[in-house]
Amino acid sequence: MKNLLYNGDFELWTYPNTGPNGWTYGGVGSRYILREETEVFSSTYSVKAWTGIVAGDYVTLATYVHSAQGINFWKGRQVTFGGWLRVGSPGLLNLYIYDGNAASTSSYHPGGDTWRFISVTRTITESSTTIQVYPVLRTVSGTSTVGYFDNLVLLEGSWVPQTPYDFEDVEFRLGPTSATSIVLYPDEGMELGKYLMHNTQRAADGHLYGYEFGTYHKSSIPVQFMPSSDAAIVNSWWESQAKLLLFVTSGPVTAVHSCMIMGETCPMSQISKPYDDRFKGVIPLEGY
């Protein structure tokens, strides 16, 4: 499962006060975009957006995603745009998918100055000329508005995970949640990578020893907060082989939890899955 957005996590900024790399700042009236280092959902940076006091002012941060394969490839396909948004009041911040003719819009962030995952799905029509996605922060009451965006993703299909992670990574930062369980599912798509580091020896505790160059299979792991009863949405092989279920108690979670993850590494003697290889992943859970 590949995130179609370049720099959707907003970690790349050549000019911190003009917008993240690959994204275009726009809107109407008084507005600005800044690189934010304090109010972030994950990693180092997020986007801080501000609009002025005039009702009707708004700010956008847009990117185009159809250029690589051409718009004809996407006609008739469904895409979903999602990400983590934060704003103090309801009705001020949401997401758009625009195809050159019309736009699909997400529900509004409910306010409360907390991070919420918001998403919207659109089928690209035969008359579409572009695929542009963007969050919109607006002023409606004559009071300036501040909002934040982080970890935006665009995926083909109608379901988007709350955060896509490389399956090579063994550390997953899930962020605050009050869910009673957190389920991580590897995507069933596989991509062959050649001449990358392959581990050949593993101790019983999961530590890695000894490396050689070889061939491995790379996948990605989307993270989604959902009850285990919703597991039917994933491929049955992945569900039986690679489901990670962590039960979270109430209150702050500070312990580091370890669990087994289906190895991303294909042993050099094996060609088809399921692979025998496994490795251990560490998942730190932030308090909520």
Coordinates of C-alpha atoms in Angstrom, one line a residue:
M1 CA 0.0 0.0 0.0
K2 CA 1.8 3.1 -1.3
N3 CA 1.2 6.6 -0.1
L4 CA 0.8 8.6 -3.4
L5 CA 1.7 11.9 -1.7
Y6 CA 5.2 13.3 -1.8
N7 CA 6.2 14.7 1.6
G8 CA 2.9 13.9 3.2
D9 CA 4.5 13.8 6.6
F10 CA 5.8 17.3 6.1
E11 CA 9.3 16.5 7.2
L12 CA 11.0 18.3 4.2
W13 CA 11.1 22.1 4.2
T14 CA 13.5 24.0 2.1
Y15 CA 12.0 27.3 3.3
P16 CA 10.2 26.9 6.7
N17 CA 7.9 29.9 6.2
T18 CA 6.6 29.3 2.7
G19 CA 5.3 25.7 2.9
P20 CA 6.7 22.1 2.9
N21 CA 8.4 20.8 -0.2
G22 CA 6.1 19.5 -2.9
W23 CA 3.1 21.5 -1.6
T24 CA 1.6 24.9 -2.7
Y25 CA 0.2 27.4 -0.3
G26 CA -2.9 29.3 -1.3
G27 CA -6.2 30.8 -0.2
V28 CA -7.9 34.1 0.2
G29 CA -7.4 37.1 2.6
S30 CA -4.9 37.2 5.5
R31 CA -3.2 33.8 6.0
Y32 CA 0.1 32.0 6.5
I33 CA 1.7 28.6 6.6
L34 CA 4.6 27.8 9.0
R35 CA 6.7 24.8 9.9
E36 CA 5.6 23.7 13.3
E37 CA 7.9 21.9 15.7
T38 CA 5.8 21.8 18.9
E39 CA 2.3 20.8 18.0
V40 CA 3.1 17.7 15.9
F41 CA 1.2 14.4 15.6
S42 CA 4.4 12.4 14.9
S43 CA 8.0 12.8 13.9
T44 CA 9.6 16.3 13.9
Y45 CA 7.4 18.7 12.0
S46 CA 3.8 19.4 11.1
V47 CA 2.1 22.3 9.3
K48 CA 0.7 25.3 11.2
A49 CA -1.9 27.3 9.3
W50 CA -3.4 30.6 10.3
T51 CA -6.3 32.7 8.8
G52 CA -7.2 36.3 9.6
I53 CA -10.3 37.8 11.3
V54 CA -12.3 38.5 8.2
A55 CA -15.1 36.0 7.6
G56 CA -14.4 34.2 4.4
D57 CA -10.7 34.2 4.8
Y58 CA -9.2 30.7 4.2
V59 CA -5.9 29.0 3.6
T60 CA -5.1 25.9 1.6
L61 CA -2.1 23.6 1.1
A62 CA -2.4 21.6 -2.1
T63 CA -0.5 19.1 -4.1
Y64 CA -1.1 17.4 -7.5
V65 CA -0.7 13.6 -7.7
H66 CA -1.6 12.5 -11.2
S67 CA 1.5 13.6 -13.1
A68 CA 3.6 10.4 -12.8
Q69 CA 1.1 8.1 -14.5
G70 CA -1.1 10.6 -16.3
I71 CA -4.7 11.5 -15.6
N72 CA -6.0 8.7 -18.0
F73 CA -4.6 6.1 -15.7
W74 CA -6.7 7.4 -12.8
K75 CA -10.0 7.8 -14.6
G76 CA -12.6 5.5 -13.1
R77 CA -10.4 4.7 -10.1
Q78 CA -11.3 5.5 -6.5
V79 CA -8.8 7.4 -4.2
T80 CA -9.0 8.2 -0.6
F81 CA -7.3 11.2 1.0
G82 CA -6.8 11.2 4.8
G83 CA -4.7 12.7 7.5
W84 CA -4.4 14.0 11.1
L85 CA -5.9 17.5 11.6
R86 CA -6.1 19.7 14.7
V87 CA -8.2 22.9 15.3
G88 CA -10.0 24.5 18.2
S89 CA -13.5 25.0 16.9
P90 CA -15.8 22.8 14.7
G91 CA -16.7 23.6 11.1
L92 CA -13.4 25.2 10.2
L93 CA -11.1 22.5 8.9
N94 CA -11.6 19.7 6.4
L95 CA -10.1 17.9 3.3
Y96 CA -10.8 18.2 -0.4
I97 CA -10.1 16.0 -3.5
Y98 CA -10.5 18.1 -6.7
D99 CA -10.5 16.5 -10.2
G100 CA -10.7 19.6 -12.3
N101 CA -14.5 19.6 -12.5
A102 CA -15.8 19.0 -9.0
A103 CA -14.5 18.2 -5.5
S104 CA -15.4 15.7 -2.8
T105 CA -15.1 17.0 0.8
S106 CA -14.6 15.3 4.1
S107 CA -16.5 15.9 7.2
Y108 CA -15.3 18.8 9.3
H109 CA -12.9 18.4 12.2
P110 CA -15.1 18.5 15.3
G111 CA -12.9 20.9 17.2
G112 CA -11.6 20.6 20.7
D113 CA -8.0 21.3 19.8
T114 CA -7.1 17.6 19.5
W115 CA -5.6 15.5 16.7
R116 CA -8.4 13.7 14.7
F117 CA -8.0 11.5 11.7
I118 CA -10.3 12.8 8.8
S119 CA -10.7 11.2 5.3
V120 CA -12.6 11.6 2.1
T121 CA -13.1 9.3 -0.9
R122 CA -13.7 10.2 -4.6
T123 CA -14.0 8.3 -7.8
I124 CA -12.1 10.1 -10.6
T125 CA -14.4 10.7 -13.5
E126 CA -13.8 10.2 -17.2
S127 CA -13.9 14.0 -17.7
S128 CA -11.3 14.7 -14.9
T129 CA -8.3 16.7 -15.9
T130 CA -6.3 16.6 -12.6
I131 CA -6.1 15.1 -9.1
Q132 CA -5.4 17.8 -6.5
V133 CA -5.8 17.2 -2.8
Y134 CA -5.7 19.8 0.0
P135 CA -6.8 20.7 3.5
V136 CA -8.8 23.9 3.9
L137 CA -8.7 26.1 7.1
R138 CA -11.3 28.9 7.2
T139 CA -12.5 31.8 9.2
V140 CA -16.3 32.0 9.6
S141 CA -16.9 34.0 12.8
G142 CA -14.7 37.1 12.5
T143 CA -12.0 35.5 14.7
S144 CA -8.6 34.4 13.4
T145 CA -8.2 30.6 13.2
V146 CA -5.2 28.4 13.8
G147 CA -5.0 24.8 12.6
Y148 CA -2.5 22.0 12.1
F149 CA -2.0 19.2 9.5
D150 CA 0.2 16.2 9.8
N151 CA 0.8 12.7 8.2
L152 CA -1.5 13.2 5.1
V153 CA -1.9 10.1 2.9
L154 CA -3.5 9.4 -0.4
L155 CA -4.2 5.8 -1.4
E156 CA -6.0 4.1 -4.2
G157 CA -9.3 2.5 -2.9
S158 CA -12.0 3.5 -0.4
W159 CA -10.1 2.8 2.8
V160 CA -7.1 4.7 4.0
P161 CA -5.1 3.7 7.1
Q162 CA -4.5 6.3 9.7
T163 CA -0.7 6.1 9.1
P164 CA 1.2 4.2 6.5
Y165 CA 4.6 2.8 7.7
D166 CA 7.4 1.1 5.9
F167 CA 7.4 -2.5 6.9
E168 CA 11.1 -2.3 7.2
D169 CA 10.7 -0.1 10.2
V170 CA 10.5 -1.9 13.5
E171 CA 9.3 1.2 15.5
F172 CA 5.8 2.5 15.1
R173 CA 4.6 5.6 16.9
L174 CA 0.9 5.3 17.1
G175 CA 0.0 8.6 18.9
P176 CA -2.7 9.2 21.4
T177 CA -5.7 6.9 21.4
S178 CA -8.4 5.8 23.8
A179 CA -9.1 2.6 21.8
T180 CA -9.2 -0.6 23.8
S181 CA -7.1 -2.3 21.2
I182 CA -4.8 -1.3 18.4
V183 CA -4.4 -3.5 15.4
L184 CA -1.6 -3.3 12.8
Y185 CA -2.0 -5.0 9.5
P186 CA 0.7 -5.4 6.8
D187 CA -0.6 -4.7 3.3
E188 CA -0.8 -7.7 1.1
G189 CA 1.1 -6.0 -1.7
M190 CA 4.7 -7.0 -2.1
E191 CA 7.6 -5.4 -3.8
L192 CA 10.9 -7.1 -4.6
G193 CA 14.0 -5.3 -3.6
K194 CA 17.4 -6.6 -4.7
Y195 CA 20.9 -6.3 -3.2
L196 CA 19.7 -4.9 0.1
M197 CA 20.9 -5.9 3.5
H198 CA 19.6 -9.3 4.6
N199 CA 20.0 -10.7 8.1
T200 CA 21.0 -14.3 8.3
Q201 CA 21.1 -15.0 12.0
R202 CA 18.5 -14.3 14.7
A203 CA 18.7 -14.9 18.4
A204 CA 15.7 -16.2 20.3
D205 CA 15.1 -12.8 21.7
G206 CA 14.8 -11.3 18.3
H207 CA 18.1 -9.4 18.2
L208 CA 19.8 -9.4 14.8
Y209 CA 23.3 -10.7 14.2
G210 CA 25.3 -11.1 11.0
Y211 CA 24.4 -9.5 7.7
E212 CA 25.0 -10.2 4.0
F213 CA 23.7 -8.7 0.8
G214 CA 20.8 -10.5 -0.7
T215 CA 17.2 -10.2 -1.9
Y216 CA 14.3 -9.3 0.2
H217 CA 10.6 -8.6 -0.2
K218 CA 9.4 -5.1 0.9
S219 CA 5.9 -4.4 2.0
S220 CA 4.2 -1.6 4.0
I221 CA 2.2 -1.7 7.2
P222 CA -0.8 0.6 7.6
V223 CA -1.8 1.4 11.2
Q224 CA -5.5 1.7 12.0
F225 CA -7.3 2.0 15.3
M226 CA -10.1 -0.6 15.1
P227 CA -11.5 -3.4 17.2
S228 CA -10.3 -6.9 16.3
S229 CA -13.8 -7.8 15.1
D230 CA -13.1 -5.6 12.0
A231 CA -10.2 -7.9 11.0
A232 CA -12.2 -9.3 8.1
I233 CA -11.2 -6.4 5.9
V234 CA -7.7 -7.7 5.4
N235 CA -6.4 -10.6 3.4
S236 CA -6.9 -13.9 5.3
W237 CA -3.2 -14.9 4.9
W238 CA -2.0 -11.7 6.5
E239 CA -4.7 -11.9 9.2
S240 CA -3.5 -15.3 10.3
Q241 CA 0.2 -14.7 9.9
A242 CA 0.9 -11.1 10.7
K243 CA -1.8 -9.6 12.8
L244 CA -0.5 -7.6 15.8
L245 CA -3.0 -6.9 18.5
L246 CA -2.1 -4.9 21.6
F247 CA -4.6 -4.4 24.4
V248 CA -4.2 -1.0 26.0
T249 CA -5.3 -0.2 29.6
S250 CA -6.8 3.2 30.6
G251 CA -4.4 6.0 31.6
P252 CA -1.0 6.9 30.3
V253 CA 0.9 4.2 28.4
T254 CA 4.6 4.5 28.9
A255 CA 5.9 1.0 28.7
V256 CA 7.6 -0.3 25.5
H257 CA 5.6 -3.3 24.2
S258 CA 7.3 -6.0 22.1
C259 CA 5.5 -8.3 19.6
M260 CA 6.3 -10.6 16.8
I261 CA 6.0 -9.2 13.3
M262 CA 6.0 -11.2 10.1
G263 CA 9.5 -10.8 8.7
E264 CA 9.9 -8.4 5.8
T265 CA 13.0 -10.4 4.8
C266 CA 12.7 -13.2 2.3
P267 CA 15.3 -16.0 3.1
M268 CA 17.5 -16.3 0.1
S269 CA 16.4 -19.9 -0.5
Q270 CA 12.7 -19.1 -0.5
I271 CA 10.8 -17.6 -3.4
S272 CA 7.2 -17.6 -2.3
K273 CA 5.3 -16.7 0.9
P274 CA 4.7 -17.5 3.6
Y275 CA 8.3 -17.1 4.7
D276 CA 9.8 -18.8 7.7
D277 CA 11.8 -15.7 8.7
R278 CA 10.5 -13.5 11.5
F279 CA 11.8 -10.5 13.4
K280 CA 10.8 -8.8 16.6
G281 CA 9.4 -5.2 16.5
V282 CA 9.2 -2.7 19.3
I283 CA 6.1 -0.6 19.6
P284 CA 6.2 2.4 22.0
L285 CA 2.7 3.6 22.8
E286 CA 2.2 7.3 23.7
G287 CA -0.1 8.1 26.6
Y288 CA -3.5 9.5 26.0

